[in-house]
Coordinates of C-alpha atoms in Angstrom, one line a residue:
Chain A
M11 CA 0.4 -38.1 4.0
T12 CA 3.2 -39.3 6.3
E13 CA 4.4 -36.0 7.4
T14 CA 4.2 -35.0 10.8
P15 CA 2.5 -32.2 11.1
L16 CA 4.6 -29.1 13.1
V17 CA 1.8 -27.8 15.7
E18 CA -1.0 -29.7 16.1
V19 CA -4.2 -27.6 18.4
E20 CA -6.3 -29.5 19.4
N21 CA -10.1 -28.6 20.6
L22 CA -8.3 -25.6 21.9
T23 CA -10.4 -23.5 24.5
I24 CA -8.7 -20.2 26.4
Q25 CA -11.3 -18.0 28.7
F26 CA -10.0 -15.4 30.9
K27 CA -10.9 -14.7 34.7
T28 CA -12.0 -11.3 35.1
D29 CA -14.3 -8.7 37.2
E30 CA -17.0 -9.7 36.0
G31 CA -16.6 -13.3 35.5
L32 CA -15.2 -15.8 32.7
I33 CA -15.0 -14.9 29.6
T34 CA -14.6 -17.2 26.8
A35 CA -11.9 -15.9 24.0
V36 CA -11.3 -19.2 22.2
E37 CA -13.5 -21.6 21.9
N38 CA -12.8 -25.0 20.2
V39 CA -10.1 -24.8 18.2
N40 CA -9.0 -26.7 15.8
F41 CA -5.5 -26.5 13.1
H42 CA -2.3 -27.7 12.6
I43 CA 0.3 -26.7 10.6
M44 CA 3.4 -28.8 8.4
P45 CA 6.4 -28.4 7.8
G46 CA 7.2 -24.6 5.5
E47 CA 3.9 -24.4 5.3
V48 CA 2.7 -20.6 6.4
L49 CA -1.0 -20.9 7.9
G50 CA -3.1 -17.3 8.0
L51 CA -5.3 -16.7 11.2
V52 CA -7.6 -14.0 10.0
G53 CA -10.0 -11.9 12.2
E54 CA -11.1 -8.9 13.6
S55 CA -10.2 -7.5 17.3
G56 CA -12.1 -9.7 19.3
S57 CA -11.9 -12.6 17.6
G58 CA -9.3 -14.3 19.4
K59 CA -6.8 -14.4 17.1
S60 CA -3.7 -12.9 19.0
V61 CA -5.0 -15.4 22.2
T62 CA -4.6 -18.0 20.2
A63 CA -1.0 -17.7 19.0
K64 CA 0.5 -16.9 22.3
S65 CA -1.7 -20.0 23.7
L66 CA 1.4 -21.3 21.5
M67 CA 3.9 -19.8 24.0
R68 CA 1.6 -20.0 26.6
L69 CA 2.5 -16.1 26.8
N70 CA -1.2 -15.7 28.0
G71 CA -1.4 -13.6 31.3
D72 CA -2.3 -15.2 34.5
N73 CA -5.9 -15.1 34.9
T74 CA -5.4 -17.8 31.7
V75 CA -7.6 -20.6 31.8
Y76 CA -7.4 -24.2 29.1
A77 CA -10.5 -25.7 29.5
P78 CA -9.2 -29.6 29.9
G79 CA -9.8 -30.5 26.0
S80 CA -7.1 -28.4 24.9
H81 CA -4.1 -29.8 23.5
I82 CA -1.3 -28.3 21.6
R83 CA 0.8 -30.3 20.8
L84 CA 4.8 -29.5 19.1
N85 CA 6.2 -32.3 16.7
V86 CA 10.1 -30.8 16.5
P87 CA 11.2 -33.1 14.3
G88 CA 14.3 -35.3 16.0
K89 CA 12.6 -34.8 19.8
A90 CA 9.6 -35.9 21.1
P91 CA 6.2 -34.9 20.8
L92 CA 5.4 -32.1 23.5
E93 CA 2.6 -31.4 25.2
V94 CA 2.8 -27.6 25.5
L95 CA -0.3 -27.3 28.1
E96 CA 1.4 -29.8 30.1
I97 CA 4.8 -27.7 30.6
K98 CA 4.9 -26.6 34.4
R99 CA 7.9 -25.5 34.9
E100 CA 8.8 -22.0 33.7
S101 CA 12.7 -23.1 32.1
Q102 CA 11.1 -26.0 29.8
M103 CA 8.8 -22.7 27.6
I104 CA 12.2 -21.1 27.6
Q105 CA 13.6 -23.4 25.6
I106 CA 10.0 -23.2 23.3
R107 CA 9.9 -19.1 23.6
G108 CA 12.9 -18.0 20.3
G109 CA 14.1 -21.9 20.3
A110 CA 11.9 -24.0 18.5
I111 CA 9.2 -21.0 18.1
S112 CA 10.1 -17.8 17.7
M113 CA 8.0 -14.5 17.2
I114 CA 6.9 -11.8 15.8
F115 CA 5.1 -8.4 16.8
Q116 CA 3.1 -5.8 15.8
E117 CA 4.3 -3.1 16.6
P118 CA 8.1 -2.9 15.5
M119 CA 8.5 0.7 17.9
A120 CA 7.7 -2.0 20.9
S121 CA 9.5 -4.9 20.1
F122 CA 13.0 -4.1 20.8
A123 CA 13.9 -2.8 24.2
P124 CA 15.6 1.1 23.6
A125 CA 18.7 1.0 26.5
L126 CA 19.9 -1.4 24.4
T127 CA 22.0 -2.1 21.4
I128 CA 19.9 -3.7 18.8
G129 CA 23.7 -6.5 17.8
K130 CA 23.1 -6.9 22.1
Q131 CA 20.0 -7.9 21.9
M132 CA 20.7 -10.9 18.8
V133 CA 23.8 -11.6 20.7
E134 CA 22.3 -12.7 24.0
Q135 CA 19.4 -15.0 22.6
L136 CA 21.5 -16.6 20.6
Q137 CA 24.3 -17.1 23.6
L138 CA 20.5 -18.6 25.1
H139 CA 19.4 -20.9 22.5
T140 CA 22.1 -22.2 21.1
D141 CA 25.9 -22.8 22.3
M142 CA 27.4 -20.0 19.7
S143 CA 30.1 -17.9 21.7
K144 CA 29.7 -14.0 21.8
K145 CA 32.1 -13.7 18.4
Q146 CA 30.1 -16.0 16.5
A147 CA 27.0 -15.3 17.5
T148 CA 28.2 -11.7 16.6
E149 CA 29.2 -12.8 13.1
L150 CA 26.1 -14.9 12.8
S151 CA 23.7 -11.6 13.6
I152 CA 25.6 -9.4 11.1
E153 CA 24.7 -12.2 8.3
M154 CA 21.1 -12.1 8.6
L155 CA 20.5 -8.3 9.4
D156 CA 22.4 -8.8 5.5
R157 CA 20.3 -10.4 4.7
V158 CA 17.1 -9.0 5.8
G159 CA 18.2 -5.9 3.3
I160 CA 19.8 -4.0 6.4
T161 CA 22.4 -1.7 5.2
E162 CA 25.3 -1.4 7.0
P163 CA 25.4 -4.2 9.1
S164 CA 28.3 -4.5 11.2
R165 CA 28.0 -0.5 12.1
R166 CA 24.3 -1.4 12.7
I167 CA 24.0 -3.6 14.7
N168 CA 26.1 -1.7 17.6
Q169 CA 23.1 1.6 17.1
Y170 CA 19.9 1.5 18.8
A171 CA 17.0 1.1 18.2
F172 CA 15.5 4.1 18.3
E173 CA 18.1 4.9 14.8
F174 CA 16.0 2.6 12.9
S175 CA 13.8 3.1 10.8
G176 CA 10.2 1.3 11.1
G177 CA 10.6 -0.8 8.3
M178 CA 14.2 -1.2 9.3
R179 CA 13.1 -2.6 12.3
Q180 CA 10.4 -4.1 12.2
R181 CA 13.2 -6.6 8.9
A182 CA 15.5 -7.3 12.4
M183 CA 12.6 -8.5 14.1
I184 CA 12.8 -11.0 11.2
A185 CA 16.5 -10.9 11.4
M186 CA 16.1 -11.8 15.2
A187 CA 13.4 -14.8 15.7
L188 CA 15.2 -16.6 12.3
S189 CA 18.9 -15.8 13.5
T190 CA 18.0 -19.2 15.8
K191 CA 16.8 -21.2 13.2
P192 CA 12.5 -21.9 14.4
K193 CA 10.9 -25.0 13.0
M194 CA 8.1 -22.5 13.9
L195 CA 7.3 -18.5 13.3
I196 CA 4.5 -16.6 14.5
A197 CA 3.9 -13.3 13.6
D198 CA 0.6 -11.5 14.6
E199 CA 0.1 -8.8 12.3
P200 CA 4.2 -7.9 11.2
T201 CA 3.2 -5.3 8.4
T202 CA -0.3 -3.5 9.9
A203 CA 2.1 -1.0 11.4
L204 CA 4.0 -0.6 8.6
D205 CA 3.4 1.9 5.4
V206 CA 2.3 -0.5 2.3
T207 CA 5.5 0.0 0.5
I208 CA 6.9 -1.0 4.0
Q209 CA 5.1 -3.7 4.0
A210 CA 5.8 -4.8 0.7
Q211 CA 9.1 -5.0 1.1
V212 CA 8.4 -7.3 4.6
I213 CA 6.2 -9.7 2.5
D214 CA 8.3 -10.0 0.2
L215 CA 10.9 -11.1 2.2
M216 CA 9.7 -13.5 4.8
K217 CA 8.0 -15.0 1.8
D218 CA 12.2 -15.3 0.7
L219 CA 13.2 -16.8 3.8
V220 CA 10.6 -19.2 4.5
A221 CA 11.3 -20.3 1.0
E222 CA 15.5 -20.7 2.6
F223 CA 14.1 -22.0 6.2
G224 CA 11.6 -23.8 4.7
M225 CA 9.8 -23.2 8.0
G226 CA 6.3 -23.2 9.3
I227 CA 4.5 -19.7 10.1
L228 CA 1.6 -19.3 11.4
F229 CA 1.1 -15.4 10.3
I230 CA -1.4 -13.7 11.9
T231 CA -4.1 -10.8 10.6
H232 CA -7.3 -8.7 10.3
D233 CA -6.3 -8.6 6.3
L234 CA -7.4 -11.1 3.8
G235 CA -5.1 -8.9 0.7
V236 CA -1.8 -9.7 3.1
I237 CA -3.5 -13.2 3.5
A238 CA -3.8 -13.9 0.2
Q239 CA -0.3 -12.5 -1.5
T240 CA 1.8 -15.0 1.7
A241 CA -0.7 -18.1 3.3
D242 CA -1.0 -21.4 1.6
R243 CA -3.8 -21.9 3.9
V244 CA -6.6 -19.9 5.9
A245 CA -8.2 -19.3 8.7
V246 CA -11.0 -17.5 9.3
M247 CA -11.9 -16.8 13.2
Y248 CA -14.9 -14.4 15.0
L249 CA -16.0 -14.6 18.3
G250 CA -13.0 -17.2 18.8
R251 CA -14.7 -19.9 17.0
I252 CA -13.2 -20.6 14.1
M253 CA -15.7 -20.2 10.5
E254 CA -14.2 -21.4 7.7
S255 CA -10.5 -22.7 6.8
G256 CA -9.0 -24.2 4.0
P257 CA -6.6 -23.9 1.0
V258 CA -6.3 -20.0 0.6
R259 CA -7.4 -20.0 -3.6
E260 CA -10.8 -21.6 -2.0
V261 CA -12.1 -19.0 0.7
I262 CA -10.9 -16.7 -0.8
R263 CA -13.3 -17.2 -4.3
R264 CA -15.5 -19.5 -3.7
P265 CA -16.6 -18.6 0.3
A266 CA -19.0 -21.1 1.7
H267 CA -19.6 -19.2 5.3
A268 CA -21.9 -15.6 5.5
Y269 CA -19.1 -14.4 7.5
T270 CA -16.2 -14.7 4.5
Q271 CA -18.0 -13.6 2.7
G272 CA -19.2 -10.6 4.3
L273 CA -15.3 -9.6 5.0
L274 CA -14.4 -9.6 1.3
N275 CA -17.6 -7.9 0.2
A276 CA -17.1 -5.2 3.1
L277 CA -13.9 -4.6 2.0
P278 CA -12.5 -1.7 -1.2
K279 CA -11.5 -3.3 -4.0
L280 CA -9.4 -1.5 -6.1
D281 CA -10.6 -3.8 -9.6
D282 CA -13.6 -2.4 -9.3
L283 CA -14.8 1.2 -7.7
D284 CA -18.2 1.1 -8.2
A285 CA -19.2 -1.7 -6.2
P286 CA -21.3 -1.1 -3.2
L287 CA -19.1 -0.9 0.5
T288 CA -21.1 -3.6 2.1
P289 CA -20.7 -3.4 5.9
I290 CA -21.2 -6.0 7.9
A291 CA -24.6 -6.1 10.1
G292 CA -24.7 -5.5 13.4
D293 CA -22.3 -4.8 15.9
I294 CA -19.7 -7.7 17.7
P295 CA -21.7 -8.5 20.3
S296 CA -19.8 -7.6 23.5
P297 CA -17.8 -10.7 25.7
L298 CA -19.8 -11.2 28.8
E299 CA -23.2 -11.6 26.2
R300 CA -21.9 -14.4 23.6
P301 CA -24.4 -15.8 21.1
R302 CA -25.4 -19.4 21.5
G303 CA -25.9 -22.1 18.6
C304 CA -23.2 -20.1 15.5
V305 CA -21.7 -17.5 17.7
F306 CA -22.2 -15.9 13.9
H307 CA -25.6 -15.8 13.9
P308 CA -27.7 -12.6 15.3
R309 CA -25.0 -10.8 12.3
N310 CA -26.1 -13.5 10.0
P311 CA -28.6 -12.1 7.2
T312 CA -29.0 -15.3 5.1
L313 CA -30.6 -16.8 8.0
Q314 CA -34.5 -17.1 9.1
P315 CA -36.3 -16.8 12.5
G316 CA -35.7 -20.1 14.8
S317 CA -33.0 -21.5 12.4
R318 CA -31.1 -24.6 14.3
Y319 CA -27.9 -21.9 14.6
E320 CA -29.4 -19.8 17.4
T321 CA -29.4 -22.7 19.3
E322 CA -27.2 -25.4 17.7
V323 CA -23.5 -25.1 17.0
P324 CA -22.1 -26.0 13.8
P325 CA -19.8 -29.2 12.9
M326 CA -17.0 -28.4 10.5
S327 CA -18.6 -29.5 6.5
E328 CA -16.5 -30.2 4.2
V329 CA -16.7 -27.9 1.3
S330 CA -14.0 -29.2 -1.1
P331 CA -11.2 -31.4 -0.2
G332 CA -9.1 -29.8 2.6
H333 CA -11.8 -27.0 2.4
F334 CA -14.6 -26.3 5.8
A335 CA -17.0 -23.8 7.1
A336 CA -18.8 -23.7 10.1
L337 CA -22.2 -25.2 8.4
F338 CA -24.9 -27.9 8.7
P339 CA -24.3 -30.0 5.8
E340 CA -27.8 -29.3 4.6
D341 CA -26.8 -26.1 4.0
I342 CA -22.9 -26.3 2.0
P343 CA -23.3 -24.4 -0.9
G344 CA -24.1 -27.3 -4.0
A345 CA -24.7 -29.1 -1.3
A346 CA -28.6 -30.9 -2.4
Chain B
M24 CA -15.4 22.2 -12.0
A25 CA -17.4 23.5 -8.5
E26 CA -16.1 26.4 -7.4
P27 CA -12.9 25.3 -4.4
L28 CA -13.5 25.6 -1.1
I29 CA -10.5 25.5 0.1
K30 CA -7.7 27.1 -2.3
V31 CA -4.0 26.1 -1.1
D32 CA -1.9 28.5 -2.8
D33 CA 1.9 27.6 -2.8
V34 CA 2.0 26.1 0.5
S35 CA 5.5 25.6 2.2
I36 CA 5.1 24.9 6.4
L37 CA 8.2 24.1 8.3
F38 CA 9.3 23.6 12.0
P39 CA 12.7 23.9 13.2
L40 CA 14.1 21.6 14.9
G41 CA 15.7 21.9 18.3
R42 CA 16.9 25.0 19.5
R43 CA 20.3 26.8 19.4
L44 CA 21.4 30.0 21.3
I45 CA 23.3 31.7 18.5
G46 CA 21.2 31.7 15.0
Q47 CA 19.3 29.8 13.9
P48 CA 18.0 26.1 14.6
P49 CA 17.8 23.7 11.1
M50 CA 14.1 24.1 9.6
L51 CA 12.5 20.7 8.2
R52 CA 10.5 20.9 5.5
A53 CA 7.1 19.0 6.8
I54 CA 5.5 21.1 3.5
D55 CA 7.1 21.8 -0.1
H56 CA 5.2 24.6 -2.0
V57 CA 2.2 22.6 -1.7
S58 CA -0.9 23.8 -4.3
L59 CA -4.4 22.6 -5.0
E60 CA -8.3 23.8 -4.3
I61 CA -11.1 21.4 -3.3
P62 CA -13.7 21.7 -4.9
K63 CA -16.8 22.7 -2.8
G64 CA -19.1 18.8 -1.7
S65 CA -16.1 17.4 -3.2
F66 CA -14.6 14.0 -1.3
Y67 CA -11.1 15.0 -1.4
G68 CA -8.7 12.0 -1.5
L69 CA -5.0 13.2 0.2
V70 CA -2.5 9.9 -0.4
G71 CA 0.7 10.0 2.0
E72 CA 2.6 7.5 3.6
S73 CA 4.4 8.0 7.4
G74 CA 6.4 11.7 7.5
S75 CA 4.3 12.8 3.9
G76 CA 2.8 15.6 5.6
K77 CA -0.5 14.8 4.6
T78 CA -1.8 15.5 8.7
T79 CA 0.4 19.0 8.7
L80 CA -1.4 20.3 5.4
G81 CA -4.4 19.2 7.1
R82 CA -4.2 21.2 10.3
A83 CA -2.8 23.5 8.7
M84 CA -6.1 24.4 6.8
L85 CA -8.1 24.6 9.8
R86 CA -5.3 27.2 11.8
A87 CA -4.4 24.0 13.5
A88 CA -0.6 23.7 12.0
P89 CA 1.7 27.5 11.1
I90 CA 1.4 28.1 7.4
T91 CA 5.1 29.5 6.8
E92 CA 5.3 30.7 3.5
G93 CA 2.1 30.9 0.6
T94 CA -1.6 30.9 1.2
I95 CA -5.2 29.4 1.9
R96 CA -7.8 31.1 1.3
Y97 CA -11.5 29.4 2.7
N98 CA -14.6 31.2 1.1
D99 CA -17.8 29.5 1.2
G100 CA -19.8 31.8 -0.8
E101 CA -20.8 33.7 2.9
V102 CA -17.5 34.5 4.1
D103 CA -14.1 34.6 3.2
Y104 CA -10.6 33.9 4.3
D105 CA -7.8 34.1 4.6
I106 CA -6.4 31.7 6.7
G107 CA -2.5 32.0 7.3
S108 CA -4.0 35.3 8.4
I109 CA -7.2 35.6 10.2
G110 CA -8.6 37.5 12.5
K111 CA -9.8 36.1 16.6
A112 CA -13.5 36.5 15.3
E113 CA -13.3 35.6 12.2
L114 CA -11.4 32.0 13.5
R115 CA -14.3 31.5 16.4
D116 CA -16.3 32.2 13.5
Y117 CA -14.5 29.6 11.4
R118 CA -13.9 26.5 13.9
R119 CA -17.2 26.7 13.2
R120 CA -17.4 26.3 10.2
A121 CA -14.4 24.1 9.6
Q122 CA -14.2 20.7 11.0
L123 CA -12.1 17.3 12.4
I124 CA -12.4 14.3 12.6
F125 CA -9.3 12.0 14.9
Q126 CA -8.2 8.6 14.2
D127 CA -9.2 6.9 16.9
P128 CA -12.0 6.2 18.4
Y129 CA -11.0 5.1 21.6
A130 CA -8.2 8.4 22.3
A131 CA -10.8 11.2 21.2
L132 CA -14.4 10.2 24.0
S133 CA -13.5 11.4 26.5
P134 CA -14.5 8.8 29.4
R135 CA -16.2 11.3 32.1
M136 CA -18.7 12.3 29.9
T137 CA -21.7 10.9 28.5
V138 CA -22.8 10.6 25.3
R139 CA -25.3 13.7 25.3
D140 CA -22.1 15.8 26.4
I141 CA -19.4 14.7 24.0
I142 CA -21.4 15.9 20.9
A143 CA -23.0 19.4 22.9
E144 CA -20.3 20.2 24.3
P145 CA -18.6 22.2 20.7
L146 CA -22.1 24.0 20.8
E147 CA -21.9 25.2 24.7
V148 CA -17.7 25.7 24.0
M149 CA -18.6 27.8 20.7
G150 CA -22.3 29.7 22.0
L151 CA -23.7 28.5 19.4
T152 CA -27.6 27.5 21.7
K153 CA -29.2 30.2 24.1
T154 CA -30.7 27.2 25.8
R155 CA -30.3 23.9 27.0
A156 CA -33.6 22.8 25.4
E157 CA -32.0 23.6 21.7
T158 CA -28.9 22.4 22.3
D159 CA -30.7 19.3 23.3
A160 CA -32.3 19.4 19.7
R161 CA -29.7 19.4 18.4
V162 CA -27.9 16.7 20.0
R163 CA -31.0 14.1 19.1
E164 CA -31.3 15.6 15.6
I165 CA -27.1 15.7 14.2
A166 CA -27.2 12.1 17.0
A167 CA -30.3 10.6 14.0
K168 CA -28.6 11.6 11.1
C169 CA -25.3 9.4 12.4
R170 CA -27.4 6.9 12.9
L171 CA -27.1 6.6 17.1
N172 CA -28.9 4.8 19.3
L173 CA -31.2 8.9 21.2
E174 CA -31.2 5.6 23.7
H175 CA -27.7 6.3 24.5
L176 CA -27.1 9.5 24.5
R177 CA -27.3 8.9 28.1
R178 CA -23.9 6.5 28.4
Y179 CA -20.0 6.6 28.6
P180 CA -18.4 6.1 25.9
H181 CA -17.0 2.8 27.5
A182 CA -20.0 1.8 26.9
F183 CA -19.7 1.3 22.6
S184 CA -17.5 -0.6 20.2
G185 CA -15.5 1.4 17.6
G186 CA -17.0 1.8 14.4
Q187 CA -20.2 2.9 17.6
R188 CA -17.8 5.9 18.6
Q189 CA -16.5 7.2 16.0
R190 CA -20.8 7.9 14.9
I191 CA -20.2 10.1 17.6
S192 CA -16.7 11.5 16.9
I193 CA -18.8 12.1 13.7
A194 CA -21.0 14.0 15.1
R195 CA -19.9 16.1 17.6
A196 CA -17.9 16.7 15.1
L197 CA -21.0 17.8 12.1
V198 CA -23.1 19.1 15.4
T199 CA -21.8 23.0 14.6
G200 CA -23.2 22.3 10.7
P201 CA -19.9 23.0 9.3
K202 CA -18.7 23.3 5.8
F203 CA -15.7 21.4 5.3
V204 CA -14.4 18.5 7.3
V205 CA -10.8 17.3 7.6
A206 CA -11.2 13.2 7.7
D207 CA -7.8 12.6 9.1
E208 CA -7.5 8.4 8.6
S209 CA -11.1 8.2 10.3
V210 CA -11.2 4.3 9.3
A211 CA -8.0 3.4 9.7
A212 CA -8.7 2.1 12.9
L213 CA -11.3 0.0 12.5
D214 CA -12.0 -3.0 11.1
V215 CA -13.3 -3.2 7.7
S216 CA -17.3 -3.7 8.5
I217 CA -17.4 -1.0 10.6
Q218 CA -14.8 0.7 8.2
A219 CA -17.7 -0.2 5.2
D220 CA -20.2 1.2 7.5
I221 CA -18.2 4.7 8.2
L222 CA -17.5 5.2 5.0
N223 CA -20.8 5.0 3.6
L224 CA -22.1 7.0 6.8
L225 CA -19.2 10.3 5.9
K226 CA -21.1 9.4 2.0
T227 CA -24.3 9.8 2.6
L228 CA -24.2 13.6 5.8
Q229 CA -22.1 14.7 3.1
R230 CA -24.9 14.4 0.1
D231 CA -28.1 15.2 3.0
L232 CA -25.4 17.9 4.5
D233 CA -23.7 19.2 1.3
L234 CA -20.0 19.6 2.7
T235 CA -16.8 19.3 1.5
F236 CA -15.0 16.7 2.6
L237 CA -11.2 16.3 2.9
F238 CA -10.1 13.0 3.8
I239 CA -6.8 11.9 4.4
S240 CA -5.8 8.4 4.3
H241 CA -2.5 6.1 3.7
D242 CA -5.1 3.8 2.2
L243 CA -5.3 4.0 -1.7
S244 CA -7.9 1.0 -2.0
V245 CA -10.4 2.9 0.7
V246 CA -9.5 6.7 -1.0
A247 CA -9.9 4.4 -4.6
H248 CA -13.9 4.1 -3.4
V249 CA -14.6 7.0 -1.8
C250 CA -13.1 10.3 -2.6
D251 CA -13.6 12.6 -6.0
F252 CA -10.3 13.9 -6.2
V253 CA -7.0 12.7 -5.3
T254 CA -3.6 14.0 -4.6
V255 CA -0.3 11.9 -3.6
L256 CA 2.4 13.5 -0.8
Y257 CA 5.6 12.3 -0.5
H258 CA 8.1 13.9 1.8
G259 CA 5.6 16.7 1.6
K260 CA 5.7 17.2 -2.4
I261 CA 2.7 16.2 -4.4
M262 CA 4.1 14.0 -6.5
E263 CA 0.4 13.8 -8.6
Q264 CA -2.6 15.1 -8.6
A265 CA -6.0 13.7 -10.5
P266 CA -10.1 12.7 -10.3
T267 CA -9.8 9.3 -8.4
R268 CA -10.2 7.0 -11.7
Q269 CA -8.3 8.7 -13.5
L270 CA -4.8 8.3 -11.1
F271 CA -6.1 4.6 -10.6
A272 CA -6.5 3.5 -14.5
D273 CA -3.2 5.5 -15.4
P274 CA -1.0 6.7 -12.3
Q275 CA 1.7 9.2 -14.1
H276 CA 4.0 9.2 -11.6
E277 CA 6.8 6.3 -10.9
Y278 CA 5.6 6.8 -7.0
T279 CA 1.6 6.4 -7.2
K280 CA 2.5 3.0 -9.4
C281 CA 5.0 2.2 -6.5
L282 CA 1.8 2.9 -4.1
L283 CA -0.6 1.2 -6.0
S284 CA 1.9 -2.4 -6.3
A285 CA 2.5 -2.1 -3.0
I286 CA -1.5 -3.3 -1.7
P287 CA -1.1 -6.5 -1.5
S288 CA -3.6 -8.4 -4.5
L289 CA -6.5 -10.5 -2.9
D290 CA -5.7 -12.4 -6.1
P291 CA -3.6 -15.7 -4.4
D292 CA -2.0 -16.0 -7.9
N293 CA -1.0 -12.2 -8.8
R294 CA 1.8 -12.5 -6.1
Q295 CA 4.2 -10.4 -7.9
R296 CA 7.1 -8.8 -5.4
A297 CA 6.1 -5.0 -5.2
R298 CA 7.7 -2.0 -7.2
V299 CA 10.8 -0.3 -4.7
Y300 CA 10.5 3.4 -5.4
R301 CA 13.8 5.0 -5.5
P302 CA 13.7 8.9 -5.5
E303 CA 17.3 10.9 -7.9
G304 CA 19.3 10.8 -5.3
E305 CA 18.3 9.3 -2.8
T306 CA 18.7 5.1 -1.5
A307 CA 15.9 3.4 0.3
G308 CA 16.4 2.5 3.9

């Protein structure tokens, strides 16, 4: 592989200062995204997937601590590599937010300002990130709205967010996020608040646009079905750590880690209505009582008492080419 | 088929859109000539997207939404009520027999009450128990059935995870010993691993306590796993009604087919595009 990744995340550890002490939200996370690649980040509530995504744009709160040794490197083609965590001035971040990286949020209802028209908001960010005139920006915005399937875009652009339905708002959000032609798109649960039929339309739309614009996407969701439909590679997170990562087919068909297997067993499957739904044993521990060793060990039914997972953090071992799991090498399926 | 516990006969529910100084305001038809029967002891699914009227219909069965036209009857063998024209004393009795489990376990529990008080409140409000000891015994009994740790009864809800909170809301709903329970999107806000746990719990409780469930959900794959019978609603109208297996194996209505095709498949090689439902005379937004 000679191509450079668009984003490289290395040893990312994120903690929050709270009244009750320092809480670790993300611990030692590594991943990269190539241009034109969709990386799915799956996890349940509290897994740290949104915190990870927000760190790429430095959108976490003031009480965030990035541990020493954490790196987020942004390689925009034709520009010098950028260490996102070392940026000091807010003015530099503004060029990244919405320029090099765009983000789509979960709540299409909350993402637009209610008192400004959709068009005003779209044109404003285009003028901020490009040297377009107002007229050019308006024309591009209308074109983008048309592209995401909003009918009568030249009339719709003068409407307010409340005049749009949920699905239309999310599509307008996508149009806005893509109009600056970002190299990288972060989609944080972009379809979770939508009805299934609208979700399907938004997923189809995003696939079309990726094929055309060739940007890298970090797609965050709790829904493995959505991941199977959109992602090239997937990383499964639990309590701030990546448990398993690899090509989406491999991870879903041959999950190596007990947590990924647990997630798949808990999922209702339409092609097998008789399969029992098996919950993952136990509850997610409080963030203040982070387990030692492998963070999943207290809920892992396959472990014997006294196993080394209780005290040692397992490395990411390669299961098959490109497919890694947080297991000691002797526990890799098929290992002697 | 078992006797129906709930019989909905040609029900329409209309809401006024705003007010007019003179004359009638325009009306929104949230439920449009709906009929269905919920057999005793069944797990009955009501499926639809936002705005389909599924919550309104569920609330009407609990006498929490007005019934504009048609009738809803409740008959458990002991009592026979016409929900639309039920009297005050009977309504009090009906509140004990029919209960609701909410969607969001974070919003449904008062942060200022202990778990014991939350579960006991319906008993005290309805005056179903005479002494504190009797209340406590009933609370402990139902808490154990909902697999709650009895030591947790003295704690406050903030100490609990989403799954535990939902078990508390279920215990609260079941403490009066209802026959009919409406579960409105009761697992929608939960993570998959917890969702599986709560669904299994609801099924166990249904068998042990001889309950009839109306399970309202937007999630077809969940409905497919737990319900015996399904009604699909769209814009207040019934699109299709069938036993679950039949509906999923051989959907008849175009809308049901679209809904099924929209569920993201777990198979990465099955990336087909979803069908888009376009009812005649309407354009998709």
